[in-house]
Amino acid sequence: MDSNPLQSPAYRDAFDQYDQLLFGHVTMRDISLIKDYLPQPIPDDTMSLMIATVINGRPITDVISVPAPIQCALLIRWGRNQKGLTQAQLAEQLDMTQSQIAKIESVANGVTAEVMGKLAKALDVTFTITANDPVLSKTNPKKGRYNFWS
């Protein structure tokens, strides 16, 4: 794209192909969750790594470091999609509500270790939280919500 003038047909074609590659594999929802915790704009090499990881059937969290609540949200959505489950179907399996799953996936609510364990087992995912993980502050600077994780 960079070698073509901005308004040229070649640039637009390259841009369209990039969008198809990116959003055919990495959702805008996932990007919006991680954008506050990665450099702005997200570097091309990081974006390429994210795309390649998802194309290869692995979650984005394999290649990026984000705070635990975001890791949890990304892994739950990825695992749920891998299993072909809707939020409602997953919620029913776990005796939860669809709204609870949606809030966990959007980092609107915190989640207990017990619920994380149930989710991990149902979706065959592994949550790895270490002392070196990035930390969310008490409020999300973009949304002003209280974060129940810290």
Tab-separated table of C-alpha atoms in Angstrom:
chain	number	residue	atom	x	y	z
A	1	MET	CA	0.000	0.000	0.000
A	2	ASP	CA	2.767	2.418	0.958
A	3	SER	CA	4.273	2.392	-2.534
A	4	ASN	CA	1.041	3.597	-4.177
A	5	PRO	CA	-0.428	7.120	-4.145
A	6	LEU	CA	-3.186	7.434	-1.545
A	7	GLN	CA	-6.121	7.859	-3.955
A	8	SER	CA	-4.876	5.488	-6.658
A	9	PRO	CA	-6.857	2.393	-7.680
A	10	ALA	CA	-3.854	0.238	-6.706
A	11	TYR	CA	-3.875	1.723	-3.188
A	12	ARG	CA	-7.627	1.173	-2.816
A	13	ASP	CA	-7.288	-2.422	-4.052
A	14	ALA	CA	-4.436	-3.108	-1.630
A	15	PHE	CA	-6.389	-1.468	1.204
A	16	ASP	CA	-9.482	-3.576	0.405
A	17	GLN	CA	-7.386	-6.761	0.336
A	18	TYR	CA	-5.786	-5.831	3.663
A	19	ASP	CA	-9.214	-5.205	5.213
A	20	GLN	CA	-10.495	-8.550	3.925
A	21	LEU	CA	-7.459	-10.330	5.327
A	22	LEU	CA	-7.626	-8.522	8.653
A	23	PHE	CA	-11.347	-8.541	9.340
A	24	GLY	CA	-11.828	-11.968	7.793
A	25	HIS	CA	-9.790	-13.307	10.695
A	26	VAL	CA	-9.537	-10.735	13.487
A	27	THR	CA	-12.765	-9.053	14.544
A	28	MET	CA	-13.158	-5.340	15.046
A	29	ARG	CA	-14.521	-6.216	18.480
A	30	ASP	CA	-11.237	-7.907	19.438
A	31	ILE	CA	-9.174	-5.045	18.067
A	32	SER	CA	-11.245	-2.515	20.002
A	33	LEU	CA	-10.660	-4.494	23.213
A	34	ILE	CA	-6.887	-4.549	22.817
A	35	LYS	CA	-6.256	-1.164	21.178
A	36	ASP	CA	-5.852	0.671	24.480
A	37	TYR	CA	-3.116	-1.734	25.558
A	38	LEU	CA	-1.037	-1.872	22.372
A	39	PRO	CA	0.899	0.942	20.701
A	40	GLN	CA	-1.244	3.329	18.705
A	41	PRO	CA	-1.604	2.702	15.879
A	42	ILE	CA	-1.062	-1.037	16.142
A	43	PRO	CA	2.199	-1.717	14.263
A	44	ASP	CA	1.902	-3.671	11.000
A	45	ASP	CA	4.164	-6.440	12.293
A	46	THR	CA	1.938	-6.915	15.355
A	47	MET	CA	-1.197	-6.888	13.209
A	48	SER	CA	0.386	-9.417	10.816
A	49	LEU	CA	1.302	-11.651	13.736
A	50	MET	CA	-2.254	-11.450	15.095
A	51	ILE	CA	-3.718	-12.369	11.687
A	52	ALA	CA	-1.304	-15.277	11.185
A	53	THR	CA	-2.038	-16.586	14.670
A	54	VAL	CA	-5.799	-16.579	14.136
A	55	ILE	CA	-5.459	-18.092	10.633
A	56	ASN	CA	-3.471	-20.918	12.239
A	57	GLY	CA	-6.325	-21.629	14.649
A	58	ARG	CA	-4.774	-20.059	17.742
A	59	PRO	CA	-6.129	-17.203	19.884
A	60	ILE	CA	-4.684	-13.705	19.596
A	61	THR	CA	-3.605	-13.955	23.221
A	62	ASP	CA	-0.837	-16.329	22.113
A	63	VAL	CA	1.024	-13.364	20.601
A	64	ILE	CA	-0.016	-10.243	22.512
A	65	SER	CA	0.209	-9.291	26.146
A	66	VAL	CA	-2.955	-7.715	27.515
A	67	PRO	CA	-4.375	-7.402	31.043
A	68	ALA	CA	-6.028	-10.538	32.436
A	69	PRO	CA	-9.646	-9.329	31.982
A	70	ILE	CA	-9.007	-8.689	28.294
A	71	GLN	CA	-7.166	-11.995	27.927
A	72	CYS	CA	-10.186	-13.694	29.497
A	73	ALA	CA	-12.644	-11.921	27.175
A	74	LEU	CA	-10.615	-12.714	24.051
A	75	LEU	CA	-10.113	-16.361	25.020
A	76	ILE	CA	-13.769	-16.900	25.897
A	77	ARG	CA	-14.962	-15.428	22.609
A	78	TRP	CA	-12.311	-17.376	20.659
A	79	GLY	CA	-13.118	-20.649	22.428
A	80	ARG	CA	-16.845	-20.135	22.044
A	81	ASN	CA	-16.460	-19.447	18.322
A	82	GLN	CA	-14.167	-22.472	17.914
A	83	LYS	CA	-16.898	-24.639	19.430
A	84	GLY	CA	-19.592	-22.988	17.297
A	85	LEU	CA	-21.529	-21.824	20.347
A	86	THR	CA	-23.595	-18.698	20.770
A	87	GLN	CA	-23.375	-16.782	24.021
A	88	ALA	CA	-26.798	-18.168	24.941
A	89	GLN	CA	-25.733	-21.771	24.289
A	90	LEU	CA	-22.577	-21.386	26.371
A	91	ALA	CA	-24.544	-19.700	29.141
A	92	GLU	CA	-27.048	-22.560	29.203
A	93	GLN	CA	-24.239	-25.133	29.513
A	94	LEU	CA	-22.808	-23.262	32.498
A	95	ASP	CA	-26.083	-22.307	34.206
A	96	MET	CA	-25.412	-18.647	33.486
A	97	THR	CA	-27.259	-16.027	31.469
A	98	GLN	CA	-26.385	-14.807	27.996
A	99	SER	CA	-26.027	-11.352	29.495
A	100	GLN	CA	-23.362	-12.598	31.924
A	101	ILE	CA	-21.351	-14.117	29.062
A	102	ALA	CA	-21.719	-10.918	27.016
A	103	LYS	CA	-20.499	-8.803	29.921
A	104	ILE	CA	-17.469	-11.047	30.471
A	105	GLU	CA	-16.655	-10.956	26.742
A	106	SER	CA	-16.870	-7.164	26.693
A	107	VAL	CA	-14.917	-6.717	29.957
A	108	ALA	CA	-17.943	-4.951	31.443
A	109	ASN	CA	-17.951	-7.265	34.474
A	110	GLY	CA	-15.286	-9.029	36.412
A	111	VAL	CA	-15.262	-12.778	36.715
A	112	THR	CA	-14.371	-15.017	39.635
A	113	ALA	CA	-11.735	-17.727	39.471
A	114	GLU	CA	-14.544	-20.278	39.811
A	115	VAL	CA	-16.347	-18.926	36.737
A	116	MET	CA	-13.056	-18.700	34.836
A	117	GLY	CA	-12.490	-22.367	35.632
A	118	LYS	CA	-15.952	-23.344	34.390
A	119	LEU	CA	-15.436	-21.333	31.201
A	120	ALA	CA	-11.971	-22.783	30.614
A	121	LYS	CA	-13.247	-26.336	31.028
A	122	ALA	CA	-16.289	-25.827	28.789
A	123	LEU	CA	-14.247	-24.167	26.033
A	124	ASP	CA	-10.976	-26.111	26.328
A	125	VAL	CA	-8.952	-22.932	26.850
A	126	THR	CA	-6.221	-22.103	29.319
A	127	PHE	CA	-5.976	-18.816	31.155
A	128	THR	CA	-2.450	-17.880	32.158
A	129	ILE	CA	-2.136	-15.030	34.599
A	130	THR	CA	1.256	-14.068	35.958
A	131	ALA	CA	2.620	-11.311	38.133
A	132	ASN	CA	4.116	-9.718	35.005
A	133	ASP	CA	0.786	-9.303	33.202
A	134	PRO	CA	-0.289	-5.749	32.361
A	135	VAL	CA	-2.770	-4.403	34.897
A	136	LEU	CA	-6.000	-2.507	34.374
A	137	SER	CA	-6.548	0.503	36.570
A	138	LYS	CA	-9.640	0.892	38.753
A	139	THR	CA	-11.349	2.718	35.903
A	140	ASN	CA	-11.087	2.160	32.213
A	141	PRO	CA	-9.856	5.516	30.870
A	142	LYS	CA	-12.039	5.216	27.778
A	143	LYS	CA	-15.255	4.144	29.496
A	144	GLY	CA	-14.900	5.268	33.096
A	145	ARG	CA	-16.164	1.950	34.461
A	146	TYR	CA	-15.020	0.332	37.648
A	147	ASN	CA	-12.806	-2.657	37.052
A	148	PHE	CA	-13.598	-5.564	39.344
A	149	TRP	CA	-10.320	-7.343	38.572
A	150	SER	CA	-7.995	-5.215	40.642
